[in-house]
PDB file of C-alpha atoms in Angstrom:
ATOM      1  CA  UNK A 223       9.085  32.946  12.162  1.00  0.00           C
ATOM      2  CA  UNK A 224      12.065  30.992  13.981  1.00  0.00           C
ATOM      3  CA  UNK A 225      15.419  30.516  12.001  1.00  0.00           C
ATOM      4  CA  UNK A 226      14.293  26.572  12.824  1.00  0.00           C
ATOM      5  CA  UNK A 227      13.152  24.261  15.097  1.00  0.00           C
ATOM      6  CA  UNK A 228      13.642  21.194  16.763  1.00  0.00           C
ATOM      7  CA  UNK A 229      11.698  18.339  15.912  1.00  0.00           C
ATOM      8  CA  UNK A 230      11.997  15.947  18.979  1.00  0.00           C
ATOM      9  CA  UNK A 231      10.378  12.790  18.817  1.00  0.00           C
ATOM     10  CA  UNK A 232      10.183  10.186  21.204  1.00  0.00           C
ATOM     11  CA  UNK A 233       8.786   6.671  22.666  1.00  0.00           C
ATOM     12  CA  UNK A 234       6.987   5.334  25.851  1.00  0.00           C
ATOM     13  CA  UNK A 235      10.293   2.763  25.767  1.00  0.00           C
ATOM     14  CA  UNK A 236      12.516   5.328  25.827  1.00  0.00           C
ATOM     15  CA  UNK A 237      14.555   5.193  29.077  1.00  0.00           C
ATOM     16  CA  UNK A 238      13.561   8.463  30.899  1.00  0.00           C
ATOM     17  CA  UNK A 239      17.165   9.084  32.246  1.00  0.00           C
ATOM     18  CA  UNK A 240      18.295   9.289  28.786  1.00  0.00           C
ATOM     19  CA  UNK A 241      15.214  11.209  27.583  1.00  0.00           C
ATOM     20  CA  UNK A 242      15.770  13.861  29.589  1.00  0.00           C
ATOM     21  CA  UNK A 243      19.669  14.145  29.242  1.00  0.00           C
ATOM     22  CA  UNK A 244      19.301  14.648  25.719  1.00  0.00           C
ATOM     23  CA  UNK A 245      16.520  16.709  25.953  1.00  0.00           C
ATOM     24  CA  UNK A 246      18.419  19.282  28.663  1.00  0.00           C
ATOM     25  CA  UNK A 247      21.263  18.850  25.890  1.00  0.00           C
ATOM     26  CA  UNK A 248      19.271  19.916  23.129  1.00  0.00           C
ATOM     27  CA  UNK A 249      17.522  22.825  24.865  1.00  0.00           C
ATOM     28  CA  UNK A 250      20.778  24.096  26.702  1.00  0.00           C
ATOM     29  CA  UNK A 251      22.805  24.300  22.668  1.00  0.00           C
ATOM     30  CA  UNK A 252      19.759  25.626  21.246  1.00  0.00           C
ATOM     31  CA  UNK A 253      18.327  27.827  24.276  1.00  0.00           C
ATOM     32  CA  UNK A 254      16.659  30.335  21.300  1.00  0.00           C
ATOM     33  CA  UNK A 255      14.998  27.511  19.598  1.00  0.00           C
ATOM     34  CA  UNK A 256      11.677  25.963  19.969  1.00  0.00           C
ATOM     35  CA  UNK A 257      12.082  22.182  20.274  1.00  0.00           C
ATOM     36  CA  UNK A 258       9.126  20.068  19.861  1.00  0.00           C
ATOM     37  CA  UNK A 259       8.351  17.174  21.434  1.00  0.00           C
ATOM     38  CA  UNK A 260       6.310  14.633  19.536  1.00  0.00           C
ATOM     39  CA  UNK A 261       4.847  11.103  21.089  1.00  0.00           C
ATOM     40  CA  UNK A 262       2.817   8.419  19.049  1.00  0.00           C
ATOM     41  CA  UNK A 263       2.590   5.799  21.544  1.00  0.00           C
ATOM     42  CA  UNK A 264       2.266   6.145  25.366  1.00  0.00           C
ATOM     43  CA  UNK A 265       2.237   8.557  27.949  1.00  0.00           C
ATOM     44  CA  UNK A 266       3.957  11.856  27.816  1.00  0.00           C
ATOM     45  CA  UNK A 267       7.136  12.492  29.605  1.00  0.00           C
ATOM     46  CA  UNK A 268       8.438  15.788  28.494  1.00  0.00           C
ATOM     47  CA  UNK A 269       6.810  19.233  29.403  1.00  0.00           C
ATOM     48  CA  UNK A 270       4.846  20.615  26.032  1.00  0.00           C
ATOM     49  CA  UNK A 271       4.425  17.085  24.142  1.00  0.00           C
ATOM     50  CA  UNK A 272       2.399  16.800  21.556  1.00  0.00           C
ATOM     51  CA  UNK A 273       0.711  13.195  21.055  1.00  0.00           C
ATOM     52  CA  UNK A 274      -0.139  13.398  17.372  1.00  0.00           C
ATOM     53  CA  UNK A 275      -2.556  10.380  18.129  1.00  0.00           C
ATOM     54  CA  UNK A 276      -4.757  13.154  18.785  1.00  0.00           C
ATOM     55  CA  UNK A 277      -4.476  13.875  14.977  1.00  0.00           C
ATOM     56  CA  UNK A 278      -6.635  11.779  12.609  1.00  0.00           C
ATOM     57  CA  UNK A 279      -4.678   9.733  10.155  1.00  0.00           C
ATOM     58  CA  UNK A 280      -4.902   7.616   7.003  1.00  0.00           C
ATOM     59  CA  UNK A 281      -0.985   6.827   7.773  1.00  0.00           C
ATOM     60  CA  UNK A 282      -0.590   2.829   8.979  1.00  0.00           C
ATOM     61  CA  UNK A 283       1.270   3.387  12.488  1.00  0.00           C
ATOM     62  CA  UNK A 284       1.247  -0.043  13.631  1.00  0.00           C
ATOM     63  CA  UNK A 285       4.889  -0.130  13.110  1.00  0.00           C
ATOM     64  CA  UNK A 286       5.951   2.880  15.686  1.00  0.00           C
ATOM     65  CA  UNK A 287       9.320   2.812  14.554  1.00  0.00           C
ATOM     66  CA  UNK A 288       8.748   1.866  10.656  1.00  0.00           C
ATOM     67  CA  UNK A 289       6.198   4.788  10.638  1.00  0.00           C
ATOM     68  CA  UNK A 290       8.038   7.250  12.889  1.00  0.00           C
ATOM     69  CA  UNK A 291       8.396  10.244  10.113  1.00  0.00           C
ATOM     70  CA  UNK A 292       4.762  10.117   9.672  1.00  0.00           C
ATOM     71  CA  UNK A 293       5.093  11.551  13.642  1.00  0.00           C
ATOM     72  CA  UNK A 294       6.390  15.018  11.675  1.00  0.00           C
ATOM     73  CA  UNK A 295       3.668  14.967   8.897  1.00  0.00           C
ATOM     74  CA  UNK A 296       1.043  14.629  11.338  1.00  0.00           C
ATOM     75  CA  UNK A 297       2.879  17.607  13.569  1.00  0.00           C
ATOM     76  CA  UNK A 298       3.475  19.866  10.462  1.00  0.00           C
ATOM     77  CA  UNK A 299      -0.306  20.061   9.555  1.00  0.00           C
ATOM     78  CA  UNK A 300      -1.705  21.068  13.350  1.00  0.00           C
ATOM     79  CA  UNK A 301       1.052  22.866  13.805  1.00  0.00           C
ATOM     80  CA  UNK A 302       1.338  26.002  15.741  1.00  0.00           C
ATOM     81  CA  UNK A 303       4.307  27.554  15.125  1.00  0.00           C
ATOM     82  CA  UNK A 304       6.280  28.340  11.746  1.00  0.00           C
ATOM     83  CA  UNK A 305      10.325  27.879  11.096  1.00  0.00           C
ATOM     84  CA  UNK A 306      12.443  28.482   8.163  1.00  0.00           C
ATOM     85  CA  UNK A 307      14.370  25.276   8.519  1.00  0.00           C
ATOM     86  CA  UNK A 308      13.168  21.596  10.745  1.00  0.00           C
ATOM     87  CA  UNK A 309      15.534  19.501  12.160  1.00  0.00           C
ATOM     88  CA  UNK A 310      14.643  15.479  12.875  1.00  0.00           C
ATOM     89  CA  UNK A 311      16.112  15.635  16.351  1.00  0.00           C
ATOM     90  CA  UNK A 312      15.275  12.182  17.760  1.00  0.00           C
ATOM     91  CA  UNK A 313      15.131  11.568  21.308  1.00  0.00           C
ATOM     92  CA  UNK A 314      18.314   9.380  21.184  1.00  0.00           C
ATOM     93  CA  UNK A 315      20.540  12.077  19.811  1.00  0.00           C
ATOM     94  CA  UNK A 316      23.269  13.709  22.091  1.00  0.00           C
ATOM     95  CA  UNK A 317      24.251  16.622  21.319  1.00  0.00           C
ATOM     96  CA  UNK A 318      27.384  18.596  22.242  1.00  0.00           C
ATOM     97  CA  UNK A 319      27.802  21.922  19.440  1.00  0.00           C
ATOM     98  CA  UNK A 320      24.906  23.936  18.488  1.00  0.00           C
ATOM     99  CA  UNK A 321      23.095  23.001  15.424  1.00  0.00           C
ATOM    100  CA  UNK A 322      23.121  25.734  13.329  1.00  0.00           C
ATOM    101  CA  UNK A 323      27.221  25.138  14.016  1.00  0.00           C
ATOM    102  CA  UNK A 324      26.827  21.307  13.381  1.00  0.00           C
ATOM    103  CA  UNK A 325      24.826  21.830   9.827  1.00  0.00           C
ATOM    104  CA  UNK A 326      26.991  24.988   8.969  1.00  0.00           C
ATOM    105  CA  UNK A 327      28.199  23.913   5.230  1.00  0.00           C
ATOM    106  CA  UNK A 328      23.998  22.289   4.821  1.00  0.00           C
ATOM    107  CA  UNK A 329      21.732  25.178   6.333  1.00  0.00           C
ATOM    108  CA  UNK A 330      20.935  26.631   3.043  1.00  0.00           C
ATOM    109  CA  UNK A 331      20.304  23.302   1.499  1.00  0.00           C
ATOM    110  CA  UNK A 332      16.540  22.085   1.467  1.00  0.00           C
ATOM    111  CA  UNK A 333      16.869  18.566   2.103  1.00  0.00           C
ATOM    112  CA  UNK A 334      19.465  16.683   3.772  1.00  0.00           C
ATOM    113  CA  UNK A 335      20.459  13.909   5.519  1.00  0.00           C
ATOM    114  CA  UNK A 336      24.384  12.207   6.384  1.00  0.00           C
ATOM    115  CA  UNK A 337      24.069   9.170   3.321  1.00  0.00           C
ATOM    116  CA  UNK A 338      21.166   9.551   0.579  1.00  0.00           C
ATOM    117  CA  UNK A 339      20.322   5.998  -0.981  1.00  0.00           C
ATOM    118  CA  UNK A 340      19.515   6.310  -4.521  1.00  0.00           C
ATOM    119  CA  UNK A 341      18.724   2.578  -6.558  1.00  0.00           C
ATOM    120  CA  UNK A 342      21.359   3.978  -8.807  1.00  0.00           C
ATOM    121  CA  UNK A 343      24.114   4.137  -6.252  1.00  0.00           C
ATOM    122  CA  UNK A 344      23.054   1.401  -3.904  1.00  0.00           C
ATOM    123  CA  UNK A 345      20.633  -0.974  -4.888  1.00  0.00           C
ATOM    124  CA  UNK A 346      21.451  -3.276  -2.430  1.00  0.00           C
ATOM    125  CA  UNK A 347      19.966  -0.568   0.447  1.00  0.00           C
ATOM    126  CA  UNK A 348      17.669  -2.431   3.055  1.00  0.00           C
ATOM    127  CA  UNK A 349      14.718  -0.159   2.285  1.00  0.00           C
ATOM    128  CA  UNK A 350      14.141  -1.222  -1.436  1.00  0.00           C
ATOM    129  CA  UNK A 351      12.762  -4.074  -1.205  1.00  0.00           C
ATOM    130  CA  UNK A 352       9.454  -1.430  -0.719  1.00  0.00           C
ATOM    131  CA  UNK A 353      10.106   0.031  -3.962  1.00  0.00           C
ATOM    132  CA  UNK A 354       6.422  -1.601  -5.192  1.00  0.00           C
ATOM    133  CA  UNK A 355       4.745  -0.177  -2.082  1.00  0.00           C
ATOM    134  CA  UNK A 356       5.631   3.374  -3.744  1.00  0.00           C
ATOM    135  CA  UNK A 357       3.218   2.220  -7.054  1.00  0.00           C
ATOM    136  CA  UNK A 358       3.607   5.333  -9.428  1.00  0.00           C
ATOM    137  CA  UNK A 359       6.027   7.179  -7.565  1.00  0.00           C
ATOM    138  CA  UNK A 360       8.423   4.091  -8.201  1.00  0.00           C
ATOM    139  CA  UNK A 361      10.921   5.890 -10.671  1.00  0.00           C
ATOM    140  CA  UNK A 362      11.618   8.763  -7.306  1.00  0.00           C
ATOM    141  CA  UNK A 363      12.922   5.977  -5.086  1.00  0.00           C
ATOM    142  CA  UNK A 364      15.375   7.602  -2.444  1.00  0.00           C
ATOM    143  CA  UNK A 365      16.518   6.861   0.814  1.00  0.00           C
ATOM    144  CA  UNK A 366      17.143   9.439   3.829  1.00  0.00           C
ATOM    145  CA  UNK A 367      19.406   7.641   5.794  1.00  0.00           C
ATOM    146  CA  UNK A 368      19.025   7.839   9.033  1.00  0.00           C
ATOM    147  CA  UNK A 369      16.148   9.414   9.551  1.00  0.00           C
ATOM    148  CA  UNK A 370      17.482  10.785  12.830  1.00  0.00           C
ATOM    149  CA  UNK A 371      19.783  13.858  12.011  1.00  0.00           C
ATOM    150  CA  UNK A 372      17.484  15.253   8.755  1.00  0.00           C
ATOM    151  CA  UNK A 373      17.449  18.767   7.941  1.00  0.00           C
ATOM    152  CA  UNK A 374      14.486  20.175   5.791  1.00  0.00           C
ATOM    153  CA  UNK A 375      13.056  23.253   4.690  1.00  0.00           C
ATOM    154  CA  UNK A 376      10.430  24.362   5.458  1.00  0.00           C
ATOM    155  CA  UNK A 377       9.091  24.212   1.598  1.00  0.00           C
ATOM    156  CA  UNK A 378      10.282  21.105   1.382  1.00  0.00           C
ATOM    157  CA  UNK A 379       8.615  19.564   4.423  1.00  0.00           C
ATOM    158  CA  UNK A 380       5.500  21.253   3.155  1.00  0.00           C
ATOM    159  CA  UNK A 381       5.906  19.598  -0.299  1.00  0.00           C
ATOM    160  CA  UNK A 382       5.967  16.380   1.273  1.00  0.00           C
ATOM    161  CA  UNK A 383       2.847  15.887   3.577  1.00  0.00           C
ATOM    162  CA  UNK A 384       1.216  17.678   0.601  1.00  0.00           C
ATOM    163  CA  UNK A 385       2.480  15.359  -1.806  1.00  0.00           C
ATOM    164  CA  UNK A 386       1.247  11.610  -2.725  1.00  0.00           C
ATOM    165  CA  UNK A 387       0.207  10.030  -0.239  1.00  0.00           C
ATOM    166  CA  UNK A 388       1.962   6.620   1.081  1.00  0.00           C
ATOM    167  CA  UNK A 389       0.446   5.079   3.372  1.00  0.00           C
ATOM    168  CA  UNK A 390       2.524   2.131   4.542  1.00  0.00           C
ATOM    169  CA  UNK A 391       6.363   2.740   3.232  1.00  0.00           C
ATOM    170  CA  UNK A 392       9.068   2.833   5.698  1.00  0.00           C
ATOM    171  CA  UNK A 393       9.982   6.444   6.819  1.00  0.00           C
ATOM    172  CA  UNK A 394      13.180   6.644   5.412  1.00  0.00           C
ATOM    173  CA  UNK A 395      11.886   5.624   1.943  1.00  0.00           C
ATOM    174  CA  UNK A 396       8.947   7.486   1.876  1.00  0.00           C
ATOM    175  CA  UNK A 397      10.309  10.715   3.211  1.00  0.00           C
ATOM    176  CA  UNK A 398      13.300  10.297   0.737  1.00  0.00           C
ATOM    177  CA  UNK A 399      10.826   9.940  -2.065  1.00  0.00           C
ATOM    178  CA  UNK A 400       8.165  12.455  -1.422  1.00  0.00           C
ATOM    179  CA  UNK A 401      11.522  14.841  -1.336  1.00  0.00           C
ATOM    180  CA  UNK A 402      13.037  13.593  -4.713  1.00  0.00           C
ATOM    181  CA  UNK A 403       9.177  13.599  -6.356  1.00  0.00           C
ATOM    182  CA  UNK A 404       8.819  17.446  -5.246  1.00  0.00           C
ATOM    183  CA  UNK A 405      11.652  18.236  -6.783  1.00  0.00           C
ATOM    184  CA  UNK A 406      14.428  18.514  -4.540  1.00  0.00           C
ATOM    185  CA  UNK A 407      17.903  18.433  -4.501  1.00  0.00           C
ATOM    186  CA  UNK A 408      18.878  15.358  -1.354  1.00  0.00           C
ATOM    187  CA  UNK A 409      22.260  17.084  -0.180  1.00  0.00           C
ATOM    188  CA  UNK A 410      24.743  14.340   1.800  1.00  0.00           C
ATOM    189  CA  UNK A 411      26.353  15.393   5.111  1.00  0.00           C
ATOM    190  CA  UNK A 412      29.976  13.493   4.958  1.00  0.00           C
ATOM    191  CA  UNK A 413      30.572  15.398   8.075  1.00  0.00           C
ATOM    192  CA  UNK A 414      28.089  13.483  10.169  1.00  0.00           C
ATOM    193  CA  UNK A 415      29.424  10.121   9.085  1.00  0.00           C
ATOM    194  CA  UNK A 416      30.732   8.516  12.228  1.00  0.00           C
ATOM    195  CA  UNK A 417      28.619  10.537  14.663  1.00  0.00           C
ATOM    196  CA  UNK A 418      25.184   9.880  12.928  1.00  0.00           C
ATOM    197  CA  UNK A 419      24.020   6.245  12.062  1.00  0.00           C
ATOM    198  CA  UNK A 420      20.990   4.112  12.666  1.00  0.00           C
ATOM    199  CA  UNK A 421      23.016   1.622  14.731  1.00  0.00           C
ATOM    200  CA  UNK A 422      25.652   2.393  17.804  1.00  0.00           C
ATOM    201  CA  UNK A 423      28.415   0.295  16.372  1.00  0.00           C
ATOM    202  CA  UNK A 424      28.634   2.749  13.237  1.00  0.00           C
ATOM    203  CA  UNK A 425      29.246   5.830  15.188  1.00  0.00           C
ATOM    204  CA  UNK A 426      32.446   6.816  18.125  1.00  0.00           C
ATOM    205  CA  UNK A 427      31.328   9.262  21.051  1.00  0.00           C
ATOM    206  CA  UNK A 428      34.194  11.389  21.513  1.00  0.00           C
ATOM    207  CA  UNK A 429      35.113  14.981  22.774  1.00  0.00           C
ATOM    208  CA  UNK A 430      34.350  16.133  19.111  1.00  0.00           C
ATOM    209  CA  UNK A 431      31.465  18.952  19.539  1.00  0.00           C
ATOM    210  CA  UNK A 432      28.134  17.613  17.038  1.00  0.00           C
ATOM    211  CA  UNK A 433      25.458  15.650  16.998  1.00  0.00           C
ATOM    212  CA  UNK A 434      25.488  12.078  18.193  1.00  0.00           C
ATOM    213  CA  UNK A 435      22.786   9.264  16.985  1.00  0.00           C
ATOM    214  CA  UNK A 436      22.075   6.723  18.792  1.00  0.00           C
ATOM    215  CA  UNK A 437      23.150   7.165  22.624  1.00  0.00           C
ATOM    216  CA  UNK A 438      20.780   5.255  24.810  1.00  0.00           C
ATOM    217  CA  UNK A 439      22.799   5.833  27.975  1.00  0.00           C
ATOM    218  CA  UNK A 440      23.475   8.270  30.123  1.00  0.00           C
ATOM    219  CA  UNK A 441      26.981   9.532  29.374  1.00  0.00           C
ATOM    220  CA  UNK A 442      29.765  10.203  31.771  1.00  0.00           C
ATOM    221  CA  UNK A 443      32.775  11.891  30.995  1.00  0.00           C
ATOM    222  CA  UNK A 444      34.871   9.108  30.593  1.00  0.00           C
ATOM    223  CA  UNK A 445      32.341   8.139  28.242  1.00  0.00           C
ATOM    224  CA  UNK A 446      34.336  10.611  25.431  1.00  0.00           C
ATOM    225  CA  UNK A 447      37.466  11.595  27.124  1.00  0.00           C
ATOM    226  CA  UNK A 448      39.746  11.709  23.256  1.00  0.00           C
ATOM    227  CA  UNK A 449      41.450  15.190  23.514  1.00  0.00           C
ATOM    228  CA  UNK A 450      40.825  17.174  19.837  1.00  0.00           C
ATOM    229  CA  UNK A 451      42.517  19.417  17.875  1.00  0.00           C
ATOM    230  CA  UNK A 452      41.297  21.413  15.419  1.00  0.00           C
ATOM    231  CA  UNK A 453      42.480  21.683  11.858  1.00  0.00           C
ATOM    232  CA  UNK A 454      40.714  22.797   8.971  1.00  0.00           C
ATOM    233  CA  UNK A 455      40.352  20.645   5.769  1.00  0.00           C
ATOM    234  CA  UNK A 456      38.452  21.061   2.520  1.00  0.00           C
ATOM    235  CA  UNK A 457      35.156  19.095   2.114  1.00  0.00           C
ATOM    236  CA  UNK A 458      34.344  18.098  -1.654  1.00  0.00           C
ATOM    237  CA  UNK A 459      33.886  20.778  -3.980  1.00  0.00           C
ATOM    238  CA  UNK A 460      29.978  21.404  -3.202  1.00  0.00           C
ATOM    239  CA  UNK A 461      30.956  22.370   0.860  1.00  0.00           C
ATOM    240  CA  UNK A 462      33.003  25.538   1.773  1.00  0.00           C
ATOM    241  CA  UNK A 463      36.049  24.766   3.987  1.00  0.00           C
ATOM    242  CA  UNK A 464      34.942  23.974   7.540  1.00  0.00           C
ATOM    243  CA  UNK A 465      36.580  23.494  10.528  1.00  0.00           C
ATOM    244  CA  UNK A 466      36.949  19.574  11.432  1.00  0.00           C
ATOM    245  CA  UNK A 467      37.707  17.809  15.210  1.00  0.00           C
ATOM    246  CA  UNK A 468      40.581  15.385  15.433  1.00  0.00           C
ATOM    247  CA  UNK A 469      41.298  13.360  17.986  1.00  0.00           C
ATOM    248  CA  UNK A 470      44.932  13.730  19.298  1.00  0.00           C
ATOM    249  CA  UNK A 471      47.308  10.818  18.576  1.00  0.00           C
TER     250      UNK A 471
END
């Protein structure tokens, strides 16, 4: 049984520079962990990938990206190894710290992602305008956003492909649901905001070790050349006191 694994999904469109930059990235900060390749459209690039279209599904896929968590769920039941934790690791993440480092304050937790999206505390999130497409599982409406960055136990990735099934709700609303239905707590990661977003513009490459979502490009050092300092803070009440990365003035 590992500690956790890698979850490492990617796309024929992915630029194969970049693939393998943050793939050599991921496997050289996480050299004990098993990191898992996943494809759902395409050829395979990477060494070990697993093309779930060899899986039978009732999921709609036409979508790649709109269905991309269904990638895990189809993973998770053919699996062949175990962990005690999953991390969504897409293939556009960059990654620069380790990640049992990056999710220090979050390992314990069983679900969680940088922003949950509840209708409560943002109704006016993209996503919900699929609220009917949940039909009874309506009143559990949540969000994991991004995708990209997700941590999840490994109960609580089981509860999910063995919950309801949805057939056609975008990932981040049907994960985020099938998580709140089971039962579980969606923990936020304020840490990750500003290195982990769905779009480029939201997040600064810097010298600052984490996780980075999205980099599409190959990065050079003067890419993130911000000197850091470290100081420590204290995160709200629910985190322990971590060490934070500042960029020198």
């Amino acid at each position: 049984l590992h500690e956790y694994a890698l979850m490492f999904p990617y796309h024929s469109g992915a630029p194969r520079s970049v693939l393998l930059q943050n793939f050599e990235r991921a496997r050289k900060f996480n050299p004990s962990a098993p990191i898992v390749p996943l494809i759902h459209d395409g050829e395979p690039v990477l060494p070990d990938t697993i093309d779930v279209r060899a899986f039978p599904t009732r999921f709609i896929t036409d979508d790649k990206w709109r269905s991309c968590d269904s990638i895990v769920y189809r993973w998770f039941a053919e699996r062949k190894l175990d962990a005690k934790r999953y991390v969504i690791y897409e293939w556009d993440m960059y990654g620069s710290q380790p990640v049992p480092e990056f999710y220090e304050t979050v390992w314990n937790a069983d679900v969680a992602c940088v922003a949950p999206q509840t209708p409560h505390a943002n109704p006016t999130w993209y996503w919900f305008r699929e609220v009917s497409r949940l039909g009874e599982l309506a009143p559990f409406a949540t969000g994991l956003a991004p995708w990209a960055g997700v941590l999840l136990s490994a109960r609580a990735l089981r509860a999910m492909c063995e919950g309801p099934f949805l057939p056609d709700v975008a990932c981040e609303l049907r994960a985020g649901t099938l998580a709140a239905h089971a039962g579980f707590e969606i923990t936020p990661m304020p840490f990750a905001q500003g290195l982990i977003s769905y779009h480029p513009r939201r997040i600064q490459l810097s010298s600052q070790p984490g996780l980075y979502h999205p980099i599409k490009h190959v990065v050079r050092s003067e890419d993130a050349p911000a000197p850091v300092r470290r100081v420590s803070i204290a995160t709200p009440t629910r985190y322990r006191t971590r060490r934070v990365w500042l960029r020198s003035k």
